[in-house]
Short mmCIF file of C-alpha atoms in Angstrom, two decimals:
data_model
loop_
_atom_site.label_atom_id
_atom_site.label_comp_id
_atom_site.label_asym_id
_atom_site.label_seq_id
_atom_site.Cartn_x
_atom_site.Cartn_y
_atom_site.Cartn_z
CA UNK A 1 -93.80 13.69 8.89
CA UNK A 2 -92.80 10.65 6.74
CA UNK A 3 -94.37 7.34 7.29
CA UNK A 4 -92.97 4.26 5.48
CA UNK A 5 -95.07 1.00 5.29
CA UNK A 6 -93.15 -2.19 4.79
CA UNK A 7 -95.60 -4.72 3.45
CA UNK A 8 -96.13 -7.92 1.21
CA UNK A 9 -99.40 -6.38 0.03
CA UNK A 10 -98.71 -2.67 -0.94
CA UNK A 11 -101.98 -2.33 -3.00
CA UNK A 12 -103.96 -2.66 0.14
CA UNK A 13 -102.78 0.84 1.25
CA UNK A 14 -103.50 2.68 -2.06
CA UNK A 15 -106.96 3.74 -1.00
CA UNK A 16 -105.56 5.77 1.97
CA UNK A 17 -104.31 8.34 -0.53
CA UNK A 18 -107.94 9.25 -1.19
CA UNK A 19 -109.39 8.49 2.31
CA UNK A 20 -110.87 11.38 4.23
CA UNK A 21 -108.69 13.49 6.50
CA UNK A 22 -105.72 11.23 5.87
CA UNK A 23 -105.92 11.52 2.11
CA UNK A 24 -106.27 15.24 2.36
CA UNK A 25 -103.14 15.42 4.62
CA UNK A 26 -101.17 13.39 2.09
CA UNK A 27 -102.17 15.65 -0.74
CA UNK A 28 -101.33 18.85 1.29
CA UNK A 29 -98.00 17.19 2.18
CA UNK A 30 -98.56 17.24 5.89
CA UNK A 31 -97.69 13.56 5.68
CA UNK A 32 -95.43 11.81 3.28
CA UNK A 33 -96.60 8.23 2.85
CA UNK A 34 -94.28 5.68 1.39
CA UNK A 35 -95.40 2.17 0.56
CA UNK A 36 -92.65 -0.45 0.11
CA UNK A 37 -93.09 -4.04 -1.12
CA UNK A 38 -90.89 -6.25 0.87
CA UNK A 39 -91.03 -8.91 -1.89
CA UNK A 40 -89.05 -6.59 -4.14
CA UNK A 41 -86.02 -7.04 -2.03
CA UNK A 42 -86.05 -10.86 -2.08
CA UNK A 43 -83.00 -12.42 -3.66
CA UNK A 44 -84.77 -15.68 -4.38
CA UNK A 45 -85.51 -16.14 -8.11
CA UNK A 46 -89.12 -16.68 -7.35
CA UNK A 47 -89.31 -13.64 -4.96
CA UNK A 48 -89.88 -16.01 -2.03
CA UNK A 49 -89.98 -14.30 1.29
CA UNK A 50 -90.91 -17.13 3.67
CA UNK A 51 -89.62 -20.49 4.93
CA UNK A 52 -90.26 -23.29 7.34
CA UNK A 53 -89.81 -22.76 11.11
CA UNK A 54 -86.83 -24.25 12.90
CA UNK A 55 -87.97 -26.60 15.72
CA UNK A 56 -90.75 -28.09 13.60
CA UNK A 57 -93.47 -25.55 14.44
CA UNK A 58 -96.41 -25.14 12.04
CA UNK A 59 -96.71 -22.54 9.39
CA UNK A 60 -94.23 -20.34 7.64
CA UNK A 61 -92.12 -17.55 8.74
CA UNK A 62 -90.92 -14.33 6.92
CA UNK A 63 -87.14 -14.66 6.43
CA UNK A 64 -84.60 -12.09 7.53
CA UNK A 65 -82.92 -11.01 4.39
CA UNK A 66 -85.83 -9.33 2.39
CA UNK A 67 -87.26 -7.59 5.52
CA UNK A 68 -83.66 -6.44 6.62
CA UNK A 69 -82.82 -5.13 3.15
CA UNK A 70 -86.10 -3.26 2.78
CA UNK A 71 -85.69 -1.67 6.18
CA UNK A 72 -82.16 -0.64 5.69
CA UNK A 73 -83.04 0.84 2.27
CA UNK A 74 -85.59 3.26 3.76
CA UNK A 75 -84.20 3.85 7.17
CA UNK A 76 -82.68 7.15 8.13
CA UNK A 77 -80.70 8.39 11.15
CA UNK A 78 -83.86 9.44 13.07
CA UNK A 79 -86.24 6.66 11.95
CA UNK A 80 -88.18 4.56 14.31
CA UNK A 81 -89.26 1.15 13.46
CA UNK A 82 -92.64 -0.25 14.67
CA UNK A 83 -93.64 -3.86 14.16
CA UNK A 84 -97.33 -4.58 14.26
CA UNK A 85 -97.71 -7.71 16.41
CA UNK A 86 -100.24 -9.51 18.54
CA UNK A 87 -97.54 -9.90 21.19
CA UNK A 88 -96.78 -6.10 21.33
CA UNK A 89 -97.70 -3.56 23.88
CA UNK A 90 -101.32 -2.10 23.31
CA UNK A 91 -101.62 0.89 21.26
CA UNK A 92 -103.06 3.82 23.28
CA UNK A 93 -103.81 7.41 22.69
CA UNK A 94 -100.64 8.39 24.57
CA UNK A 95 -98.57 6.15 22.32
CA UNK A 96 -100.18 7.75 19.19
CA UNK A 97 -99.33 11.23 20.47
CA UNK A 98 -95.66 10.15 21.24
CA UNK A 99 -95.32 8.54 17.76
CA UNK A 100 -96.55 11.71 16.00
CA UNK A 101 -93.39 13.50 17.41
CA UNK A 102 -91.13 11.51 15.33
CA UNK A 103 -89.72 12.50 12.00
CA UNK A 104 -89.95 9.18 10.31
CA UNK A 105 -91.86 6.04 11.20
CA UNK A 106 -91.35 2.76 9.51
CA UNK A 107 -94.24 0.45 10.10
CA UNK A 108 -93.45 -3.20 9.49
CA UNK A 109 -96.27 -5.55 8.61
CA UNK A 110 -95.79 -9.25 9.24
CA UNK A 111 -97.56 -12.22 7.67
CA UNK A 112 -97.80 -16.01 7.85
CA UNK A 113 -96.52 -16.94 11.37
CA UNK A 114 -94.68 -13.67 11.73
CA UNK A 115 -91.11 -12.51 11.20
CA UNK A 116 -87.81 -14.16 12.21
CA UNK A 117 -87.17 -13.12 15.78
CA UNK A 118 -83.68 -11.79 14.81
CA UNK A 119 -85.34 -8.84 13.03
CA UNK A 120 -87.74 -8.15 15.86
CA UNK A 121 -85.21 -8.38 18.62
CA UNK A 122 -82.41 -6.37 17.02
CA UNK A 123 -83.86 -3.93 14.39
CA UNK A 124 -87.32 -3.03 15.78
CA UNK A 125 -87.82 -0.07 18.19
CA UNK A 126 -91.48 -0.73 19.16
CA UNK A 127 -93.64 -3.88 18.97
CA UNK A 128 -97.31 -2.67 18.92
CA UNK A 129 -100.62 -4.46 19.09
CA UNK A 130 -104.14 -3.09 18.42
CA UNK A 131 -105.77 -5.70 20.73
CA UNK A 132 -105.45 -9.11 22.29
CA UNK A 133 -106.44 -11.11 19.31
CA UNK A 134 -104.63 -12.39 16.17
CA UNK A 135 -105.13 -11.21 12.66
CA UNK A 136 -103.83 -12.78 9.36
CA UNK A 137 -101.53 -9.95 8.77
CA UNK A 138 -100.11 -6.57 9.91
CA UNK A 139 -101.74 -4.45 7.17
CA UNK A 140 -105.01 -3.67 9.00
CA UNK A 141 -103.20 -2.88 12.36
CA UNK A 142 -100.73 -0.56 10.37
CA UNK A 143 -103.80 1.34 9.06
CA UNK A 144 -105.16 1.69 12.50
CA UNK A 145 -101.76 3.01 13.81
CA UNK A 146 -101.37 5.31 10.69
CA UNK A 147 -104.81 6.87 11.26
CA UNK A 148 -104.42 7.30 15.05
CA UNK A 149 -101.06 8.85 14.70
CA UNK A 150 -101.82 11.24 11.84
CA UNK A 151 -104.48 12.98 13.82
CA UNK A 152 -101.74 14.52 16.05
CA UNK A 153 -99.50 15.64 13.31
CA UNK A 154 -99.76 19.45 13.03
CA UNK A 155 -101.99 20.66 10.18
CA UNK A 156 -103.70 17.31 9.59
CA UNK A 157 -106.92 18.19 11.45
CA UNK A 158 -108.91 21.31 10.40
CA UNK A 159 -109.97 21.84 14.11
CA UNK A 160 -107.11 20.54 16.27
CA UNK A 161 -108.87 21.82 19.43
CA UNK A 162 -111.26 18.89 19.04
CA UNK A 163 -108.42 16.53 20.04
CA UNK A 164 -108.75 17.58 23.69
CA UNK A 165 -112.24 16.19 23.77
CA UNK A 166 -111.39 12.88 22.34
CA UNK A 167 -111.96 9.71 24.38
CA UNK A 168 -108.74 8.72 26.26
CA UNK A 169 -107.17 12.05 25.80
CA UNK A 170 -107.79 13.14 29.39
CA UNK A 171 -107.99 9.50 30.70
CA UNK A 172 -111.78 9.33 30.37
CA UNK A 173 -114.29 8.61 27.58
CA UNK A 174 -115.68 11.50 25.58
CA UNK A 175 -118.89 12.95 26.95
CA UNK A 176 -122.22 12.52 25.14
CA UNK A 177 -122.93 14.96 22.31
CA UNK A 178 -126.17 15.93 20.48
CA UNK A 179 -127.36 17.78 17.39
CA UNK A 180 -130.71 18.87 15.97
CA UNK A 181 -133.50 18.17 16.58
CA UNK A 182 -133.90 19.01 20.27
CA UNK A 183 -136.45 16.16 20.65
CA UNK A 184 -136.17 12.65 18.94
CA UNK A 185 -138.62 9.93 19.72
CA UNK A 186 -139.36 11.55 23.04
CA UNK A 187 -135.63 11.83 23.95
CA UNK A 188 -134.48 15.39 24.67
CA UNK A 189 -131.21 17.16 24.57
CA UNK A 190 -130.09 17.95 28.17
CA UNK A 191 -131.20 21.57 29.24
CA UNK A 192 -127.71 22.44 30.36
CA UNK A 193 -126.34 22.12 26.77
CA UNK A 194 -129.20 24.53 25.67
CA UNK A 195 -128.43 27.07 28.41
CA UNK A 196 -125.72 28.99 26.85
CA UNK A 197 -123.88 29.04 30.20
CA UNK A 198 -120.25 27.86 29.71
CA UNK A 199 -120.01 26.79 33.37
CA UNK A 200 -123.18 24.65 33.25
CA UNK A 201 -122.07 23.16 29.89
CA UNK A 202 -118.54 22.28 31.13
CA UNK A 203 -119.94 20.74 34.32
CA UNK A 204 -122.50 18.63 32.36
CA UNK A 205 -119.75 17.57 30.02
CA UNK A 206 -117.48 16.47 32.90
CA UNK A 207 -120.24 14.56 34.58
CA UNK A 208 -121.34 12.99 31.44
CA UNK A 209 -117.74 11.76 30.67
CA UNK A 210 -117.58 10.24 34.24
CA UNK A 211 -120.95 8.51 33.68
CA UNK A 212 -120.14 7.01 30.36
CA UNK A 213 -116.62 5.84 31.54
CA UNK A 214 -118.00 4.22 34.53
CA UNK A 215 -120.75 2.36 32.44
CA UNK A 216 -118.66 1.47 29.34
CA UNK A 217 -115.07 1.13 30.73
CA UNK A 218 -115.26 0.62 34.38
CA UNK A 219 -111.52 -0.39 34.39
CA UNK A 220 -110.57 3.14 33.08
CA UNK A 221 -113.02 4.81 35.62
CA UNK A 222 -111.58 2.98 38.60
CA UNK A 223 -108.05 3.88 37.43
CA UNK A 224 -109.04 7.51 37.05
CA UNK A 225 -110.85 7.63 40.46
CA UNK A 226 -107.75 6.16 42.16
CA UNK A 227 -105.39 8.55 40.47
CA UNK A 228 -107.54 11.44 41.39
CA UNK A 229 -107.56 10.28 45.11
CA UNK A 230 -103.85 9.92 45.02
CA UNK A 231 -103.29 13.31 43.59
CA UNK A 232 -105.55 14.75 46.28
CA UNK A 233 -103.47 13.41 48.96
CA UNK A 234 -100.24 14.83 47.57
#
């Protein structure tokens, strides 16, 4: 899979080439990561990429020309363009799985007050947010998207079976997990996990997942219970 990042700060992504699982995937060519500096496409003699906002609103806005030219230079027939935006739909595990199926993702990072709406409305396929808050630029959200998507690209994870136990994969949070020692400060590993009985372990994991989801994310828990009740009636 090829992932292209369009950004004003290409140097902020360089560390990813040496970073953990993602860095290994890049070295093994499971992921082709391309970093493109939008400023290189500016036709302004000072490489300016922003201007004042029509209507008198505060701040500066990224202009159409350099963003459009950068995008068109890297775009292919099957490319999908994702704009990282606080106004976008929330990034979820399901979206990450779906994005991982594409051949080429172009991730567009905004800055200042954002990007001219003509780019967003006519040349962007998905507008994605990592949360209901505003950051100074799209670079950190792009890294979050890149990391979450890469885990579902075949060959990236050494143990792909672990994906099915991730939080949100099956609409619940991941169950509690333990390692040695069996007792720490008086707190013990649950007996079921030491039993060697797959049925007991699976049941404990399921119940632990339900308990944790109810405690930490009651919104997800209520949705899950309602869906289970609906499916039971069908």
